């Protein structure tokens, strides 16, 4: 089980390497495209598509399994290691193929997220600055500005209104109406 995990991790790194390499340039894919297709069917010069870069799942799967199968056949016939003779060899083959495929998708995620972060970095900086400015304004609003205004208000509250001399009290008014 330990060797399968090691093979899987190496395969993920290999898949990341393949995807990153093809994202920088697709010379091998262009060469194969020129050999296989006629002049009318060849890809455009500005098309970035490669064997795994910007490829759908099925062509990517076929390429990865084919590369791993060719590598396994080379190991099988050129070395004394027997890849397809035991369960462990077939398990290693499957782990390497699955890990490589997973590595290509991880690299795709990292490259795309890097581009999105790069594109959004200026707007994120502006948003962060706006939030900081609004926070500063909010803190300034919370701080007491004029203690004199607060003291004047407290003095007004402390003084009770004086009753007017010619105004009758509520009791007198009720007596005048005959209600009391």
Coordinates of C-alpha atoms in Angstrom, one line a residue:
X1 CA 0.0 0.0 0.0
X2 CA 2.9 2.4 0.7
X3 CA 4.3 2.1 -2.8
X4 CA 0.9 2.8 -4.3
X5 CA 0.6 6.0 -2.4
X6 CA 4.2 7.0 -3.4
X7 CA 3.4 6.2 -7.1
X8 CA 0.2 8.1 -6.9
X9 CA 1.9 11.2 -5.5
X10 CA 4.6 11.1 -8.1
X11 CA 2.0 10.7 -10.8
X12 CA 0.1 13.8 -9.5
X13 CA 3.3 15.7 -9.7
X14 CA 4.0 14.3 -13.2
X15 CA 0.5 15.4 -14.3
X16 CA 1.0 18.9 -12.9
X17 CA 4.4 19.1 -14.8
X18 CA 2.8 17.9 -18.1
X19 CA 0.0 20.4 -17.8
X20 CA 2.3 23.3 -16.8
X21 CA 4.7 22.4 -19.6
X22 CA 1.9 22.4 -22.2
X23 CA 0.4 25.7 -20.9
X24 CA 3.7 27.4 -21.7
X25 CA 4.0 26.0 -25.2
X26 CA 2.4 23.3 -27.3
X27 CA 5.2 22.5 -29.8
X28 CA 4.8 18.7 -29.7
X29 CA 1.0 18.9 -30.2
X30 CA 1.5 21.3 -33.2
X31 CA 4.2 18.9 -34.7
X32 CA 1.8 15.9 -34.4
X33 CA -1.0 18.0 -35.8
X34 CA 1.1 19.0 -38.8
X35 CA 2.0 15.3 -39.5
X36 CA -1.5 13.9 -39.1
X37 CA -3.7 16.5 -40.6
X38 CA -3.8 18.1 -44.0
X39 CA -3.1 21.8 -44.5
X40 CA -6.8 22.8 -44.3
X41 CA -7.4 20.8 -41.1
X42 CA -4.4 21.9 -39.2
X43 CA -4.8 24.1 -36.1
X44 CA -4.4 27.9 -36.1
X45 CA -1.1 29.4 -35.1
X46 CA -2.7 31.1 -32.1
X47 CA -4.5 28.0 -30.7
X48 CA -3.1 27.1 -27.3
X49 CA -4.6 23.6 -27.2
X50 CA -2.3 20.7 -26.4
X51 CA -2.5 17.0 -25.5
X52 CA -3.9 17.9 -22.0
X53 CA -4.0 21.7 -21.9
X54 CA -7.5 23.0 -22.8
X55 CA -8.6 19.5 -23.7
X56 CA -11.9 17.8 -22.8
X57 CA -11.9 14.8 -20.4
X58 CA -12.0 12.0 -22.9
X59 CA -9.1 13.1 -25.1
X60 CA -7.1 13.9 -22.0
X61 CA -7.9 10.5 -20.5
X62 CA -6.9 8.8 -23.7
X63 CA -3.6 10.6 -23.9
X64 CA -2.7 10.0 -20.3
X65 CA -3.5 6.3 -20.4
X66 CA -1.7 5.9 -23.8
X67 CA 1.5 7.6 -22.4
X68 CA 1.4 5.5 -19.2
X69 CA 0.8 2.3 -21.2
X70 CA 3.7 3.0 -23.6
X71 CA 5.9 3.7 -20.6
X72 CA 4.8 0.5 -18.9
X73 CA 5.5 -1.5 -22.1
X74 CA 9.0 0.0 -22.3
X75 CA 9.6 -1.0 -18.7
X76 CA 8.2 -4.5 -19.3
X77 CA 10.3 -5.3 -22.3
X78 CA 13.6 -3.4 -21.6
X79 CA 14.0 -4.2 -17.9
X80 CA 13.6 -7.3 -15.8
X81 CA 10.7 -5.6 -14.0
X82 CA 7.4 -7.4 -14.9
X83 CA 4.7 -4.7 -14.8
X84 CA 1.7 -6.7 -16.1
X85 CA 2.5 -10.1 -14.5
X86 CA 1.1 -9.3 -11.1
X87 CA -1.6 -7.5 -9.3
X88 CA 0.9 -4.9 -8.0
X89 CA 2.1 -4.0 -11.4
X90 CA -1.4 -3.4 -12.7
X91 CA -2.3 -1.5 -9.6
X92 CA 0.8 0.7 -10.0
X93 CA -0.2 1.2 -13.7
X94 CA -3.7 2.3 -12.7
X95 CA -2.5 4.5 -9.8
X96 CA -0.1 6.2 -12.1
X97 CA -2.7 6.9 -14.8
X98 CA -5.3 8.1 -12.3
X99 CA -2.7 10.3 -10.5
X100 CA -1.5 11.9 -13.7
X101 CA -5.0 12.7 -14.7
X102 CA -5.8 14.2 -11.3
X103 CA -2.5 16.2 -11.5
X104 CA -3.6 17.7 -14.8
X105 CA -6.9 18.9 -13.3
X106 CA -5.1 20.2 -10.1
X107 CA -2.7 22.2 -12.4
X108 CA -5.7 23.5 -14.3
X109 CA -7.3 24.7 -11.1
X110 CA -4.1 26.4 -9.9
X111 CA -3.4 28.1 -13.2
X112 CA -7.0 29.4 -13.6
X113 CA -7.2 30.6 -10.0
X114 CA -3.9 32.4 -10.5
X115 CA -5.2 34.2 -13.5
X116 CA -8.4 35.1 -11.7
X117 CA -6.6 36.5 -8.7
X118 CA -4.2 38.4 -11.0
X119 CA -7.2 39.9 -12.9
X120 CA -9.1 40.8 -9.8
X121 CA -6.2 42.0 -7.7
X122 CA -6.7 45.7 -8.5
X123 CA -10.4 45.6 -7.9
X124 CA -9.8 43.7 -4.6
X125 CA -7.3 46.4 -3.6
X126 CA -9.8 49.1 -4.3
X127 CA -12.5 47.3 -2.4
X128 CA -10.2 46.8 0.5
X129 CA -9.3 50.5 0.6
X130 CA -13.0 51.4 0.5
X131 CA -13.7 49.1 3.4
X132 CA -10.8 50.6 5.4
X133 CA -12.0 54.2 4.7
X134 CA -15.6 53.3 5.7
X135 CA -14.3 51.7 8.9
X136 CA -12.3 54.8 9.7
X137 CA -15.4 57.0 9.1
X138 CA -17.5 54.7 11.3
X139 CA -15.0 54.9 14.2
X140 CA -14.9 58.7 13.9
X141 CA -18.7 58.8 14.1
X142 CA -18.6 56.7 17.3
X143 CA -16.1 59.1 19.0
X144 CA -17.8 62.0 21.0
X145 CA -17.1 65.2 19.0
X146 CA -18.4 68.0 21.3
X147 CA -18.6 67.6 25.0
X148 CA -20.1 71.1 25.3
X149 CA -23.2 70.0 23.4
X150 CA -23.6 67.1 25.7
X151 CA -23.2 69.2 28.9
X152 CA -25.7 71.8 27.6
X153 CA -28.2 69.1 27.0
X154 CA -27.7 67.7 30.5
X155 CA -28.2 71.2 32.0
X156 CA -31.5 71.7 30.1
X157 CA -32.7 68.3 31.3
X158 CA -31.9 69.2 35.0
X159 CA -33.9 72.4 35.0
X160 CA -37.6 71.8 35.5
X161 CA -40.0 73.9 33.6
X162 CA -41.6 76.6 35.8
X163 CA -45.4 76.7 35.8
X164 CA -46.9 79.8 34.3
X165 CA -48.7 82.1 36.7
X166 CA -51.9 82.6 34.8
X167 CA -52.3 79.0 33.7
X168 CA -54.6 76.8 35.8
X169 CA -53.6 73.4 37.0
X170 CA -55.2 70.2 35.7
X171 CA -57.1 69.8 39.0
X172 CA -58.6 73.3 38.6
X173 CA -59.6 72.7 35.1
X174 CA -61.4 69.5 36.0
X175 CA -63.3 71.3 38.8
X176 CA -64.3 74.0 36.3
X177 CA -65.8 71.4 34.1
X178 CA -67.7 69.8 37.0
X179 CA -65.9 66.5 36.7
X180 CA -64.5 66.7 40.2

